[in-house]
Structure formats: structure tokens, C-alpha cells
Amino acid sequence: MEDSSMRIVFTNEMGFKFFDFEFDKDGGFTKHYMMAKMDKKAVVKTLRKDFEMLLLRYDFSKATVLEKDALQYVKVKLDKGDVYYITSPDCRELVKIQNGSKRKPVVDIWMKDYKAGIPDSLYIEHKKFTFNISSQRVKK
């Protein structure tokens, strides 16, 4: 947006809106719309955390970089757990984002089918409960 905020709106192919969130440049969050059946505090909080990971809304000044299995892992420490940004060795593609504790992952986010540096599809999978999101770029 012009004021450096970011807006996330999820709709289906027919234009039915599921939710509309805004993340401002100072770290604020606004829920502009949420369909009634989804409008629960826990759902909004979960979606907010998921999209904060996806939008890289963390302080990377203290991040650490690790390498394993020909992939790079950028580890960002959170109050509870860590977020790992897993990239290709040349850092051209963000392969996966993973949030979890030292023992096991809590959320996995995959980006696939990159075209001109932008993923064509996105998949968010929660490990503790059944709540998954799958999204594909709309083609005109």
C-alpha cells in the first residue's frame, strides 16, 4: 500500500471474501473483515501469526544462518520457539518456512512453482490441529 502497510485478502474464484487483514509499517495489525463462521479469537490469532511469518515481520538483526542438506536455514528466535526460513543454496527461492520448538514443528509453510521469483502456490499446514490453507495465484 502507499503508506507501507500490507493488506492480505483471501477470496475464492467467485469473489466470496473469507478475511481481510492489514499489517501496518509499525507492526500493528487490523482485522478489516472476517467471515462470521471463522471470526473466533484463536483463528484470527493463528492467521495473524502465519502471515507475520510469511511477510517476514521479524527482527532479522539477531538471526543466525545454518546450512544442512544443501539448504540454508535462517533461524529467528521468538518468545516461544523459532522460525526457520529455508532457502535454496543460492537464496533465490524461499522453499519453506517452519515455526516450532526444538523438538518438533508447529507450522509448515511451503511456496512452490516460482515464476519470475514469485511463488505460484502457497500451502500452510498446522501440526497441532487440523487447520490448513492452500492458495494459488489467480490467472486472468
PDB file of C-alpha atoms in Angstrom:
ATOM      1  CA  MET A   1       0.000   0.000   0.000  1.00  0.00           C
ATOM      2  CA  GLU A   2       1.103   3.624  -0.412  1.00  0.00           C
ATOM      3  CA  ASP A   3       1.637   4.070   3.350  1.00  0.00           C
ATOM      4  CA  SER A   4       3.951   0.978   3.506  1.00  0.00           C
ATOM      5  CA  SER A   5       1.273  -1.163   5.117  1.00  0.00           C
ATOM      6  CA  MET A   6       0.407  -4.607   3.728  1.00  0.00           C
ATOM      7  CA  ARG A   7      -3.044  -5.989   3.117  1.00  0.00           C
ATOM      8  CA  ILE A   8      -3.994  -9.678   2.835  1.00  0.00           C
ATOM      9  CA  VAL A   9      -7.402 -10.523   1.401  1.00  0.00           C
ATOM     10  CA  PHE A  10      -8.470 -14.141   0.806  1.00  0.00           C
ATOM     11  CA  THR A  11     -11.297 -14.754  -1.651  1.00  0.00           C
ATOM     12  CA  ASN A  12     -12.454 -17.686  -3.735  1.00  0.00           C
ATOM     13  CA  GLU A  13     -12.773 -17.722  -7.534  1.00  0.00           C
ATOM     14  CA  MET A  14     -16.292 -16.271  -7.352  1.00  0.00           C
ATOM     15  CA  GLY A  15     -15.190 -13.290  -5.226  1.00  0.00           C
ATOM     16  CA  PHE A  16     -16.523 -14.534  -1.869  1.00  0.00           C
ATOM     17  CA  LYS A  17     -14.318 -12.944   0.812  1.00  0.00           C
ATOM     18  CA  PHE A  18     -13.049 -15.036   3.741  1.00  0.00           C
ATOM     19  CA  PHE A  19     -10.902 -12.439   5.511  1.00  0.00           C
ATOM     20  CA  ASP A  20      -9.150  -9.097   5.066  1.00  0.00           C
ATOM     21  CA  PHE A  21      -6.176  -8.194   7.297  1.00  0.00           C
ATOM     22  CA  GLU A  22      -3.834  -5.224   7.370  1.00  0.00           C
ATOM     23  CA  PHE A  23      -0.292  -5.122   8.771  1.00  0.00           C
ATOM     24  CA  ASP A  24       0.989  -1.571   9.195  1.00  0.00           C
ATOM     25  CA  LYS A  25       4.614  -0.493   8.908  1.00  0.00           C
ATOM     26  CA  ASP A  26       4.951  -0.089  12.703  1.00  0.00           C
ATOM     27  CA  GLY A  27       3.964  -3.684  13.481  1.00  0.00           C
ATOM     28  CA  GLY A  28       0.262  -3.041  14.059  1.00  0.00           C
ATOM     29  CA  PHE A  29      -2.498  -5.376  12.926  1.00  0.00           C
ATOM     30  CA  THR A  30      -6.071  -4.611  11.854  1.00  0.00           C
ATOM     31  CA  LYS A  31      -8.798  -7.114  11.063  1.00  0.00           C
ATOM     32  CA  HIS A  32     -10.966  -5.362   8.459  1.00  0.00           C
ATOM     33  CA  TYR A  33     -13.199  -8.359   7.808  1.00  0.00           C
ATOM     34  CA  MET A  34     -13.592 -11.995   8.831  1.00  0.00           C
ATOM     35  CA  MET A  35     -16.446 -14.224   7.734  1.00  0.00           C
ATOM     36  CA  ALA A  36     -18.732 -14.966  10.681  1.00  0.00           C
ATOM     37  CA  LYS A  37     -18.042 -18.722  10.950  1.00  0.00           C
ATOM     38  CA  MET A  38     -14.268 -18.072  11.145  1.00  0.00           C
ATOM     39  CA  ASP A  39     -14.425 -14.994  13.363  1.00  0.00           C
ATOM     40  CA  LYS A  40     -13.013 -16.568  16.517  1.00  0.00           C
ATOM     41  CA  LYS A  41     -10.184 -15.065  18.575  1.00  0.00           C
ATOM     42  CA  ALA A  42      -7.991 -18.194  18.224  1.00  0.00           C
ATOM     43  CA  VAL A  43      -8.475 -18.336  14.439  1.00  0.00           C
ATOM     44  CA  VAL A  44      -7.608 -14.662  13.968  1.00  0.00           C
ATOM     45  CA  LYS A  45      -4.532 -15.037  16.214  1.00  0.00           C
ATOM     46  CA  THR A  46      -3.367 -18.126  14.310  1.00  0.00           C
ATOM     47  CA  LEU A  47      -3.819 -16.478  10.905  1.00  0.00           C
ATOM     48  CA  ARG A  48      -2.049 -13.345  12.127  1.00  0.00           C
ATOM     49  CA  LYS A  49       0.983 -15.379  13.243  1.00  0.00           C
ATOM     50  CA  ASP A  50       1.014 -17.349   9.979  1.00  0.00           C
ATOM     51  CA  PHE A  51       1.007 -14.226   7.827  1.00  0.00           C
ATOM     52  CA  GLU A  52       3.561 -12.462  10.017  1.00  0.00           C
ATOM     53  CA  MET A  53       5.907 -15.365   9.234  1.00  0.00           C
ATOM     54  CA  LEU A  54       5.084 -15.167   5.539  1.00  0.00           C
ATOM     55  CA  LEU A  55       5.543 -11.384   5.378  1.00  0.00           C
ATOM     56  CA  LEU A  56       8.913 -11.545   7.208  1.00  0.00           C
ATOM     57  CA  ARG A  57       7.675  -9.325  10.051  1.00  0.00           C
ATOM     58  CA  TYR A  58      10.531 -10.182  12.446  1.00  0.00           C
ATOM     59  CA  ASP A  59      13.779  -8.576  13.538  1.00  0.00           C
ATOM     60  CA  PHE A  60      16.444 -10.341  11.476  1.00  0.00           C
ATOM     61  CA  SER A  61      19.356  -8.444  13.073  1.00  0.00           C
ATOM     62  CA  LYS A  62      19.927 -11.318  15.531  1.00  0.00           C
ATOM     63  CA  ALA A  63      19.095 -14.157  13.135  1.00  0.00           C
ATOM     64  CA  THR A  64      21.544 -16.999  12.643  1.00  0.00           C
ATOM     65  CA  VAL A  65      22.285 -18.827   9.402  1.00  0.00           C
ATOM     66  CA  LEU A  66      22.743 -22.591   9.286  1.00  0.00           C
ATOM     67  CA  GLU A  67      23.372 -24.990   6.403  1.00  0.00           C
ATOM     68  CA  LYS A  68      22.059 -28.529   6.138  1.00  0.00           C
ATOM     69  CA  ASP A  69      21.332 -30.875   3.228  1.00  0.00           C
ATOM     70  CA  ALA A  70      22.329 -28.235   0.639  1.00  0.00           C
ATOM     71  CA  LEU A  71      19.777 -25.770   2.015  1.00  0.00           C
ATOM     72  CA  GLN A  72      20.197 -22.569   4.003  1.00  0.00           C
ATOM     73  CA  TYR A  73      18.257 -22.070   7.242  1.00  0.00           C
ATOM     74  CA  VAL A  74      17.799 -18.571   8.626  1.00  0.00           C
ATOM     75  CA  LYS A  75      16.753 -19.001  12.259  1.00  0.00           C
ATOM     76  CA  VAL A  76      14.817 -16.228  14.017  1.00  0.00           C
ATOM     77  CA  LYS A  77      14.337 -16.648  17.766  1.00  0.00           C
ATOM     78  CA  LEU A  78      10.850 -15.865  19.095  1.00  0.00           C
ATOM     79  CA  ASP A  79       9.494 -15.649  22.642  1.00  0.00           C
ATOM     80  CA  LYS A  80       8.113 -19.160  22.132  1.00  0.00           C
ATOM     81  CA  GLY A  81      10.087 -21.287  19.692  1.00  0.00           C
ATOM     82  CA  ASP A  82      11.869 -20.346  16.487  1.00  0.00           C
ATOM     83  CA  VAL A  83      11.033 -19.561  12.880  1.00  0.00           C
ATOM     84  CA  TYR A  84      13.202 -21.105  10.170  1.00  0.00           C
ATOM     85  CA  TYR A  85      13.309 -19.602   6.682  1.00  0.00           C
ATOM     86  CA  ILE A  86      14.610 -22.405   4.470  1.00  0.00           C
ATOM     87  CA  THR A  87      16.023 -21.304   1.121  1.00  0.00           C
ATOM     88  CA  SER A  88      17.729 -22.816  -1.868  1.00  0.00           C
ATOM     89  CA  PRO A  89      21.553 -22.686  -1.607  1.00  0.00           C
ATOM     90  CA  ASP A  90      21.705 -19.551  -3.783  1.00  0.00           C
ATOM     91  CA  CYS A  91      18.883 -17.890  -1.756  1.00  0.00           C
ATOM     92  CA  ARG A  92      16.815 -17.305  -4.903  1.00  0.00           C
ATOM     93  CA  GLU A  93      13.810 -19.280  -3.669  1.00  0.00           C
ATOM     94  CA  LEU A  94      12.217 -19.479  -0.250  1.00  0.00           C
ATOM     95  CA  VAL A  95      11.448 -23.193  -0.139  1.00  0.00           C
ATOM     96  CA  LYS A  96       9.742 -23.420   3.233  1.00  0.00           C
ATOM     97  CA  ILE A  97       9.020 -21.542   6.441  1.00  0.00           C
ATOM     98  CA  GLN A  98       8.807 -23.557   9.623  1.00  0.00           C
ATOM     99  CA  ASN A  99       7.774 -22.485  13.105  1.00  0.00           C
ATOM    100  CA  GLY A 100       8.301 -24.767  16.049  1.00  0.00           C
ATOM    101  CA  SER A 101      10.073 -25.736  19.204  1.00  0.00           C
ATOM    102  CA  LYS A 102      13.417 -27.507  19.495  1.00  0.00           C
ATOM    103  CA  ARG A 103      11.616 -30.846  19.392  1.00  0.00           C
ATOM    104  CA  LYS A 104       9.031 -30.548  16.641  1.00  0.00           C
ATOM    105  CA  PRO A 105       7.479 -28.236  14.064  1.00  0.00           C
ATOM    106  CA  VAL A 106       4.182 -26.489  14.761  1.00  0.00           C
ATOM    107  CA  VAL A 107       3.537 -24.844  11.368  1.00  0.00           C
ATOM    108  CA  ASP A 108       4.990 -25.526   7.910  1.00  0.00           C
ATOM    109  CA  ILE A 109       4.549 -23.084   5.034  1.00  0.00           C
ATOM    110  CA  TRP A 110       5.561 -24.166   1.511  1.00  0.00           C
ATOM    111  CA  MET A 111       5.921 -21.981  -1.573  1.00  0.00           C
ATOM    112  CA  LYS A 112       6.015 -23.750  -4.941  1.00  0.00           C
ATOM    113  CA  ASP A 113       6.166 -23.215  -8.701  1.00  0.00           C
ATOM    114  CA  TYR A 114       8.163 -19.997  -8.757  1.00  0.00           C
ATOM    115  CA  LYS A 115       7.682 -17.779 -11.815  1.00  0.00           C
ATOM    116  CA  ALA A 116       9.832 -14.652 -12.104  1.00  0.00           C
ATOM    117  CA  GLY A 117      10.842 -15.004  -8.456  1.00  0.00           C
ATOM    118  CA  ILE A 118       7.270 -15.229  -7.141  1.00  0.00           C
ATOM    119  CA  PRO A 119       5.669 -18.477  -5.954  1.00  0.00           C
ATOM    120  CA  ASP A 120       2.545 -19.571  -7.809  1.00  0.00           C
ATOM    121  CA  SER A 121       1.136 -21.552  -4.887  1.00  0.00           C
ATOM    122  CA  LEU A 122       1.231 -21.468  -1.109  1.00  0.00           C
ATOM    123  CA  TYR A 123       0.355 -24.140   1.438  1.00  0.00           C
ATOM    124  CA  ILE A 124       0.137 -23.632   5.225  1.00  0.00           C
ATOM    125  CA  GLU A 125      -0.091 -26.742   7.403  1.00  0.00           C
ATOM    126  CA  HIS A 126      -0.610 -26.703  11.170  1.00  0.00           C
ATOM    127  CA  LYS A 127       0.697 -29.749  13.024  1.00  0.00           C
ATOM    128  CA  LYS A 128      -1.170 -29.485  16.348  1.00  0.00           C
ATOM    129  CA  PHE A 129      -4.677 -29.232  14.888  1.00  0.00           C
ATOM    130  CA  THR A 130      -6.366 -29.555  11.506  1.00  0.00           C
ATOM    131  CA  PHE A 131      -6.204 -26.079  10.024  1.00  0.00           C
ATOM    132  CA  ASN A 132      -4.606 -25.862   6.598  1.00  0.00           C
ATOM    133  CA  ILE A 133      -4.635 -23.171   3.922  1.00  0.00           C
ATOM    134  CA  SER A 134      -3.937 -23.712   0.255  1.00  0.00           C
ATOM    135  CA  SER A 135      -3.722 -20.789  -2.154  1.00  0.00           C
ATOM    136  CA  GLN A 136      -2.900 -20.369  -5.829  1.00  0.00           C
ATOM    137  CA  ARG A 137      -2.296 -17.229  -7.817  1.00  0.00           C
ATOM    138  CA  VAL A 138      -5.352 -16.171  -9.775  1.00  0.00           C
ATOM    139  CA  LYS A 139      -4.736 -16.177 -13.515  1.00  0.00           C
ATOM    140  CA  LYS A 140      -6.623 -13.801 -15.762  1.00  0.00           C
TER     141      LYS A 140
END
